[in-house]
Coordinates of C-alpha atoms and ligand atoms in Angstrom, one line a residue:
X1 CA 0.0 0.0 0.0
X2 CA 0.9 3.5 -1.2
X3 CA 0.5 6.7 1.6
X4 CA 0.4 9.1 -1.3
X5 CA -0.7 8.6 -5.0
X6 CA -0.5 11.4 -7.2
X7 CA -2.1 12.1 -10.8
X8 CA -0.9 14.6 -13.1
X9 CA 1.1 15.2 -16.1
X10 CA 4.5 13.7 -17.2
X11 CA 5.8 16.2 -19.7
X12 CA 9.1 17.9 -21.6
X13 CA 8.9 21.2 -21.1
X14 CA 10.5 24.1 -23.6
X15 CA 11.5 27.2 -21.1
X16 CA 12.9 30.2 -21.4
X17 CA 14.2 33.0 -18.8
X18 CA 16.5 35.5 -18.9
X19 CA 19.0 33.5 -17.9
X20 CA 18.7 30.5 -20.2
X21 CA 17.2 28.5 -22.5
X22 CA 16.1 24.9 -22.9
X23 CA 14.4 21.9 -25.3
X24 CA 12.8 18.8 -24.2
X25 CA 13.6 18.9 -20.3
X26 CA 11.9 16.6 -18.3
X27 CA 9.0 18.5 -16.0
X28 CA 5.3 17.7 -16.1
X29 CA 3.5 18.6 -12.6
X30 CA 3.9 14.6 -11.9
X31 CA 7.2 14.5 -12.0
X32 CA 8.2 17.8 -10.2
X33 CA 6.1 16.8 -7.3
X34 CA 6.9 13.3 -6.8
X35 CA 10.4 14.5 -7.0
X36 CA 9.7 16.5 -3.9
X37 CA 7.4 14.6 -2.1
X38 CA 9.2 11.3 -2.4
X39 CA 12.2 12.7 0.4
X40 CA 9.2 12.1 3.0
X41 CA 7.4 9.3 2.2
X42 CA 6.7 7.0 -0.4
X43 CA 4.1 8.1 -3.7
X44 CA 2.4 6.0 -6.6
X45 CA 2.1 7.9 -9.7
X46 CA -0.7 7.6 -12.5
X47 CA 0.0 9.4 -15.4
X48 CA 0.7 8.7 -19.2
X49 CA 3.9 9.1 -21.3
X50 CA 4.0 8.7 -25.1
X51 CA 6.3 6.2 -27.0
X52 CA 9.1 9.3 -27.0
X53 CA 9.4 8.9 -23.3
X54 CA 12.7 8.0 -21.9
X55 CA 11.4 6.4 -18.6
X56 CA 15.3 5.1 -17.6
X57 CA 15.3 9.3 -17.1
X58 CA 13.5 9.0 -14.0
X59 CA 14.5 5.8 -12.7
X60 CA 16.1 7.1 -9.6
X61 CA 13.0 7.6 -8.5
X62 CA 12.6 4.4 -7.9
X63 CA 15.4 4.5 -5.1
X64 CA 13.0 7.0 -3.1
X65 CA 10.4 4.5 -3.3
X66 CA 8.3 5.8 -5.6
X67 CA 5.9 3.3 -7.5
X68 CA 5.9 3.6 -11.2
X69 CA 3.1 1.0 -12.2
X70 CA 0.2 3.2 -12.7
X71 CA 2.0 5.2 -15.7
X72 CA 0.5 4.5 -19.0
X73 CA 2.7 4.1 -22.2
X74 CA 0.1 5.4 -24.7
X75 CA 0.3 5.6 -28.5
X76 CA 1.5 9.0 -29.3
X77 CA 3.9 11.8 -28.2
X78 CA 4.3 12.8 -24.5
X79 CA 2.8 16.2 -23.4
X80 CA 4.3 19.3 -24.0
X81 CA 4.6 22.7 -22.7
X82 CA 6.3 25.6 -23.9
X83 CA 6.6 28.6 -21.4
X84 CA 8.7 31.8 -21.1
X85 CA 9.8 34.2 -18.0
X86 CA 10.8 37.8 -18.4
X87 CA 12.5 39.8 -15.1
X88 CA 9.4 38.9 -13.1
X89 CA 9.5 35.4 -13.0
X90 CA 6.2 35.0 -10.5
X91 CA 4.6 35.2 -14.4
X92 CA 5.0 32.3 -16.7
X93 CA 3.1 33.1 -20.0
X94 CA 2.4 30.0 -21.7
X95 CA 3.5 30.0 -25.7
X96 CA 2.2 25.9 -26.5
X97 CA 0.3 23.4 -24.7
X98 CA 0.2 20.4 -26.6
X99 CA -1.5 18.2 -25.0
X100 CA -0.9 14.7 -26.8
X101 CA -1.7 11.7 -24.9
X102 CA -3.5 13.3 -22.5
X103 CA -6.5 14.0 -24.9
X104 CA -7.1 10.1 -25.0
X105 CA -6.1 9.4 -21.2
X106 CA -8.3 7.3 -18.7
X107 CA -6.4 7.0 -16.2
X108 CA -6.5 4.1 -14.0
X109 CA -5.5 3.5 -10.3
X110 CA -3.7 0.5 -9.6
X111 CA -5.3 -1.8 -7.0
X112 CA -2.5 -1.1 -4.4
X113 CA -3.3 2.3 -4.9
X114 CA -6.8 2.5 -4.0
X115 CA -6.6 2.8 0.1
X116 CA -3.8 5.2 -0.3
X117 CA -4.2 8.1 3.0
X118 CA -3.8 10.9 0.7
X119 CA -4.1 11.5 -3.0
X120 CA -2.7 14.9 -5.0
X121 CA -5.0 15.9 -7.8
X122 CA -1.8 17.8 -9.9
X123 CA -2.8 19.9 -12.4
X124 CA -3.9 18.2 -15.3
X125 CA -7.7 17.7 -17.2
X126 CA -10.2 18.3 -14.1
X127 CA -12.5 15.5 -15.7
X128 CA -9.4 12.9 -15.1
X129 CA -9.0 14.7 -11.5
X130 CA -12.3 13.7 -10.5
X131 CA -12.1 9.9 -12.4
X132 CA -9.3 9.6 -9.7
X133 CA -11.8 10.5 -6.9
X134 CA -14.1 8.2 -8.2
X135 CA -11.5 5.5 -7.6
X136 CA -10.1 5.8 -4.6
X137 CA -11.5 4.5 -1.4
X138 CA -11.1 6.4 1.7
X139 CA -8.5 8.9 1.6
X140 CA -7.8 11.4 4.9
X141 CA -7.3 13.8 2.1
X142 CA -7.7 15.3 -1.2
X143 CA -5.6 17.9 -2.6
X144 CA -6.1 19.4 -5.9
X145 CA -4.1 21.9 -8.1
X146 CA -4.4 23.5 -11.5
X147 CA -3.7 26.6 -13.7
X148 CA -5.5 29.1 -15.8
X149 CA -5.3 26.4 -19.3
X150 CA -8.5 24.6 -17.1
X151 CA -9.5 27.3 -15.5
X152 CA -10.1 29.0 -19.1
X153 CA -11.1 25.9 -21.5
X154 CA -13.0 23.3 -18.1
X155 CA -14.1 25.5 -16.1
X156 CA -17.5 24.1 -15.0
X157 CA -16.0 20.8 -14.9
X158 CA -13.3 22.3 -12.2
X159 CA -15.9 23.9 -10.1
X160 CA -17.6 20.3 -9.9
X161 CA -14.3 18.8 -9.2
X162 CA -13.0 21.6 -6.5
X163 CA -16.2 20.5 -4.4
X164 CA -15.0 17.3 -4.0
X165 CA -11.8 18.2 -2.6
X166 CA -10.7 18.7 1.1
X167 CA -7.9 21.3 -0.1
X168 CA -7.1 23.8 -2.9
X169 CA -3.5 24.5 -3.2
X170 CA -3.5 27.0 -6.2
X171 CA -1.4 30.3 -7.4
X172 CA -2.9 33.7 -7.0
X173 CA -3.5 34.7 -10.3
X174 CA -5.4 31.7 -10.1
X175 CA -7.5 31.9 -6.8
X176 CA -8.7 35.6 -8.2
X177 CA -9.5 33.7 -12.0
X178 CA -11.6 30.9 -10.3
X179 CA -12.9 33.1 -7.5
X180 CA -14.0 36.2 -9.6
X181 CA -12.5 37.9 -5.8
X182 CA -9.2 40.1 -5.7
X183 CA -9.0 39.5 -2.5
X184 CA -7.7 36.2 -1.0
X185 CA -9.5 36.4 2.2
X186 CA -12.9 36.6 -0.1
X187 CA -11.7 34.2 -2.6
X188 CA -10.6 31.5 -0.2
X189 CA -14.0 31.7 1.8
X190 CA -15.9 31.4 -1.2
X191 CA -14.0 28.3 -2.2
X192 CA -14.6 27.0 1.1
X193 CA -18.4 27.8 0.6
X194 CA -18.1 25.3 -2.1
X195 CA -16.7 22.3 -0.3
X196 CA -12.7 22.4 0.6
X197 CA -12.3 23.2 4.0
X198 CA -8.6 24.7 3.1
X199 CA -7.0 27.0 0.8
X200 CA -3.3 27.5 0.3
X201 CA -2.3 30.2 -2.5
X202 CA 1.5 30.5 -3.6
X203 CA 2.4 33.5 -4.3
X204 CA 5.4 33.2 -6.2
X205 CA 8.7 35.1 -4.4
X206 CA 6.0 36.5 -1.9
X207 CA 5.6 32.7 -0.1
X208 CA 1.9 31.3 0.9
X209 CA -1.0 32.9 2.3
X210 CA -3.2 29.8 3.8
X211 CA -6.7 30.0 4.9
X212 CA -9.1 27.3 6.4
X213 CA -12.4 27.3 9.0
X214 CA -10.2 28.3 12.5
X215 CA -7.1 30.5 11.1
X216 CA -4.9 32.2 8.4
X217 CA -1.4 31.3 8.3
X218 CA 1.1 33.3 6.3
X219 CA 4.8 32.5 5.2
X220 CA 7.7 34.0 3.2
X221 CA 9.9 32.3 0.5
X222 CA 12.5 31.8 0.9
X223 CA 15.4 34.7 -0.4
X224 CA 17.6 33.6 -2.3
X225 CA 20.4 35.4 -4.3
X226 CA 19.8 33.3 -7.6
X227 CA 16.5 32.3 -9.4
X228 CA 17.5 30.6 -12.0
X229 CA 14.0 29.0 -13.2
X230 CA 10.7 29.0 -11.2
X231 CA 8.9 26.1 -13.5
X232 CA 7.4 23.5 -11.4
X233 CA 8.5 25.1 -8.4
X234 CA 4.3 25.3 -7.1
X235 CA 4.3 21.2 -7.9
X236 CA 7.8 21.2 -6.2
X237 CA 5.9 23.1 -3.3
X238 CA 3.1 21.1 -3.0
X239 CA 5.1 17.7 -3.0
X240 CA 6.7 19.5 0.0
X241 CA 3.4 20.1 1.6
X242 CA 1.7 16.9 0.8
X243 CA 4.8 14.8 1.4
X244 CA 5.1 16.1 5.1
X245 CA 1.8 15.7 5.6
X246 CA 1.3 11.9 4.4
X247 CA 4.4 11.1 6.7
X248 CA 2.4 12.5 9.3
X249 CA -0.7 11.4 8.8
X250 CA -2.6 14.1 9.1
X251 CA -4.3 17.5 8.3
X252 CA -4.3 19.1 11.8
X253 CA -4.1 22.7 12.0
X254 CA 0.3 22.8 13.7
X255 CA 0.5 19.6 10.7
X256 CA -0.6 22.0 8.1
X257 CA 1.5 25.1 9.3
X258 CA 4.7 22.4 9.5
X259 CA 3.8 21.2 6.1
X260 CA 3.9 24.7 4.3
X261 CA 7.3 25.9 5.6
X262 CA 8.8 22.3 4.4
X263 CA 6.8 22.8 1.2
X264 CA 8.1 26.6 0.5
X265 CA 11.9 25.0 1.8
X266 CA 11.8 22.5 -1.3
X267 CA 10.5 24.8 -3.9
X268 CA 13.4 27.3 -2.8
X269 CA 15.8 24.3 -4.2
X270 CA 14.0 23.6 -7.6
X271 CA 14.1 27.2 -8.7
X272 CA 18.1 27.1 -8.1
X273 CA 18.2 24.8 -11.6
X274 CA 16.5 24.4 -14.8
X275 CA 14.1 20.8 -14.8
X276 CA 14.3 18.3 -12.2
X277 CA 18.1 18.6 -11.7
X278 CA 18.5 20.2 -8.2
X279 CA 16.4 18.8 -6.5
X280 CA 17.3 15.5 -8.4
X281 CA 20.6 15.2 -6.5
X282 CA 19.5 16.8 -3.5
X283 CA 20.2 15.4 -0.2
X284 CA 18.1 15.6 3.4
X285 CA 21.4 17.3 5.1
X286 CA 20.9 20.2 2.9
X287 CA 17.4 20.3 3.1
X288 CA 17.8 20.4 6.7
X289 CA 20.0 23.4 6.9
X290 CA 17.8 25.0 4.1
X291 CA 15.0 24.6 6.9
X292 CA 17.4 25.9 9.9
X293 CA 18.4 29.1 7.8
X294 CA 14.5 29.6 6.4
X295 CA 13.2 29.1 10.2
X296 CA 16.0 32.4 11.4
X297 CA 14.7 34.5 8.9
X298 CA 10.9 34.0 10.4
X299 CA 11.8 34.3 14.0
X300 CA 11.6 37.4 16.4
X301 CA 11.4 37.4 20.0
X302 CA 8.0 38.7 21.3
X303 CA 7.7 42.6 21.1
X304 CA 7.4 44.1 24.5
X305 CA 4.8 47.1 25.1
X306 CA 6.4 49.1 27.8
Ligands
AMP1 P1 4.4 24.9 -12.0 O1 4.7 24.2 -10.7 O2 3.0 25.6 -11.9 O3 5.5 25.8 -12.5 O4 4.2 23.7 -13.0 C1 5.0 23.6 -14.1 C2 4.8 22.2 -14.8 O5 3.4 22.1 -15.2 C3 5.6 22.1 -16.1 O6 6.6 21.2 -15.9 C4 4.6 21.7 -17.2 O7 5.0 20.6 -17.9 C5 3.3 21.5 -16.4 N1 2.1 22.0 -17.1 C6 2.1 23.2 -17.9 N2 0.9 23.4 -18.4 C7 0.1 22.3 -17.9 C8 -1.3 22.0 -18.1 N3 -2.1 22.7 -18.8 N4 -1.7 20.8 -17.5 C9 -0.9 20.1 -16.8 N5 0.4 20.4 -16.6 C10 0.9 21.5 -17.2

């Protein structure tokens, strides 16, 4: 039995920032979040590749326990996304989405994977998000993601989808596209009028604002001197999150809080790299003094009104 299974896209990604350029990479919201989430506990991935896909590229996930059986090798090329940052790299503006074998994909939960604890809807089709839910059999919690391609060409079928879910984890642009609110405080509530009974929003360089029924809990990202490429880092984020909270085993309020500074530590790596790389051959000492640095910059001492 799996703790965490996670459905979403396997892809190769075109990107371009100021400070680079690449063809073909591996990324795909899949991938970047298993590749987080599998430092804290093990993850079962459904998702389909075409024939083009090099799966011996991400056999070393295999040594962080993560199951491989539920990816489909379909007829056809592997997804693809083209994207492209300019100085403000909280903006990725999408240039292609071709979508490829996702078009034709049902995807289907392995056996093992059915009683997994917790299950990350990543972004990918909301109609396949929610023929996951239909699959699974009692999960502690669902967790879904996406980006303004759904949001723009499904978006009734999202809506259905997000009331299934226990929580949104979702970027700001994106909370205020869904919503219709600018503000977060409004737009989380009326999410959580809908169903979820949490919503985390990245915001990019800014960190997470998180909302659910008792509190709101806010954190920074972490600074760093260098951002080299910020694709996949929300995925990277919420295999963090999700990751810390299927090794704990659950979704209480402290859990949660925990679970959003070790997500916002791992996305600080994948940004220090193009793709997968960094966090590829990362290791838990330096995600542990990653943690111990990101935890001085939050603390203060209590003021003192004299
Ligand atoms: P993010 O964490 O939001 O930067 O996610 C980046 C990853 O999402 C890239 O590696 C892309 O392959 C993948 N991606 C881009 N567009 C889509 C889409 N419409 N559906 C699913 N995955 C996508």
């Amino acid at each position: 039995m799996i703790k965490l299974l996670v459905v979403g896209t396997l892809a190769y990604d075109s990107i371009e920032t100021p400070f680079g350029k690449v063809k073909d990479v591996l990324g795909g919201s899949a991938l970047h979040f298993t590749n987080s989430a599998s430092f804290f506990t093990d993850v079962g991935i459904v998702a389909t590749v075409g024939k083009d896909f090099e799966m011996s590229e991400i056999a070393f996930l295999k040594e962080r326990n993560v199951d491989m059986a539920g990816i489909e090798i379909d007829e056809g090329k592997t997804f693809r996304w083209e994207g492209k940052y300019g100085y403000d790299l909280n903006q990725a503006v999408t240039l292609k989405t071709e979508l490829n074998v996702i078009e034709s994909f049902e995807p289907k939960v392995p056996e093992d994977y059915r009683d997994a604890d917790f299950v990350f809807l990543a972004n990918i089709d909301p109609v396949l998000q929610a023929y996951v839910i239909d699959q699974v059999k009692f999960p502690k919690a669902v967790v879904l993601d996406t980006m303004n391609f759904w949001i723009e060409n499904k978006y009734n079928e999202l809506l259905d989808v997000i009331r299934r879910v226990d929580i949104l984890v979702i970027n700001e642009a994106e909370l205020r596209e869904i919503s219709k609110e600018h503000s977060l405080v409004k737009g989380a509530k009326k999410i959580m009028a809908s169903g979820p009974t949490c919503v985390v929003v990245k915001r990019g360089e800014y960190g997470v604002f998180m909302m659910n029924r008792e509190e709101i809990f806010l954190a920074p990202a972490y600074p760093l001197e260098d951002v080299f490429d910020p694709t996949g880092a929300g995925d990277t984020f919420a295999g963090g999150f999700m990751g810390y909270i299927a090794n704990m085993g659950d979704t209480l309020p402290a859990t949660l809080k925990q679970a959003i500074i070790m997500g916002s530590v791992m996305a600080s790596f994948n940004v220090e790299d193009f793709s997968i790389n960094r966090i590829k051959t990362l290791d838990y000492q330096e995600i542990r003094d990653r943690y111990s640095a990101f935890k001085r910059c939050i603390q203060f001492g209590d003021i003192e009104f004299k």
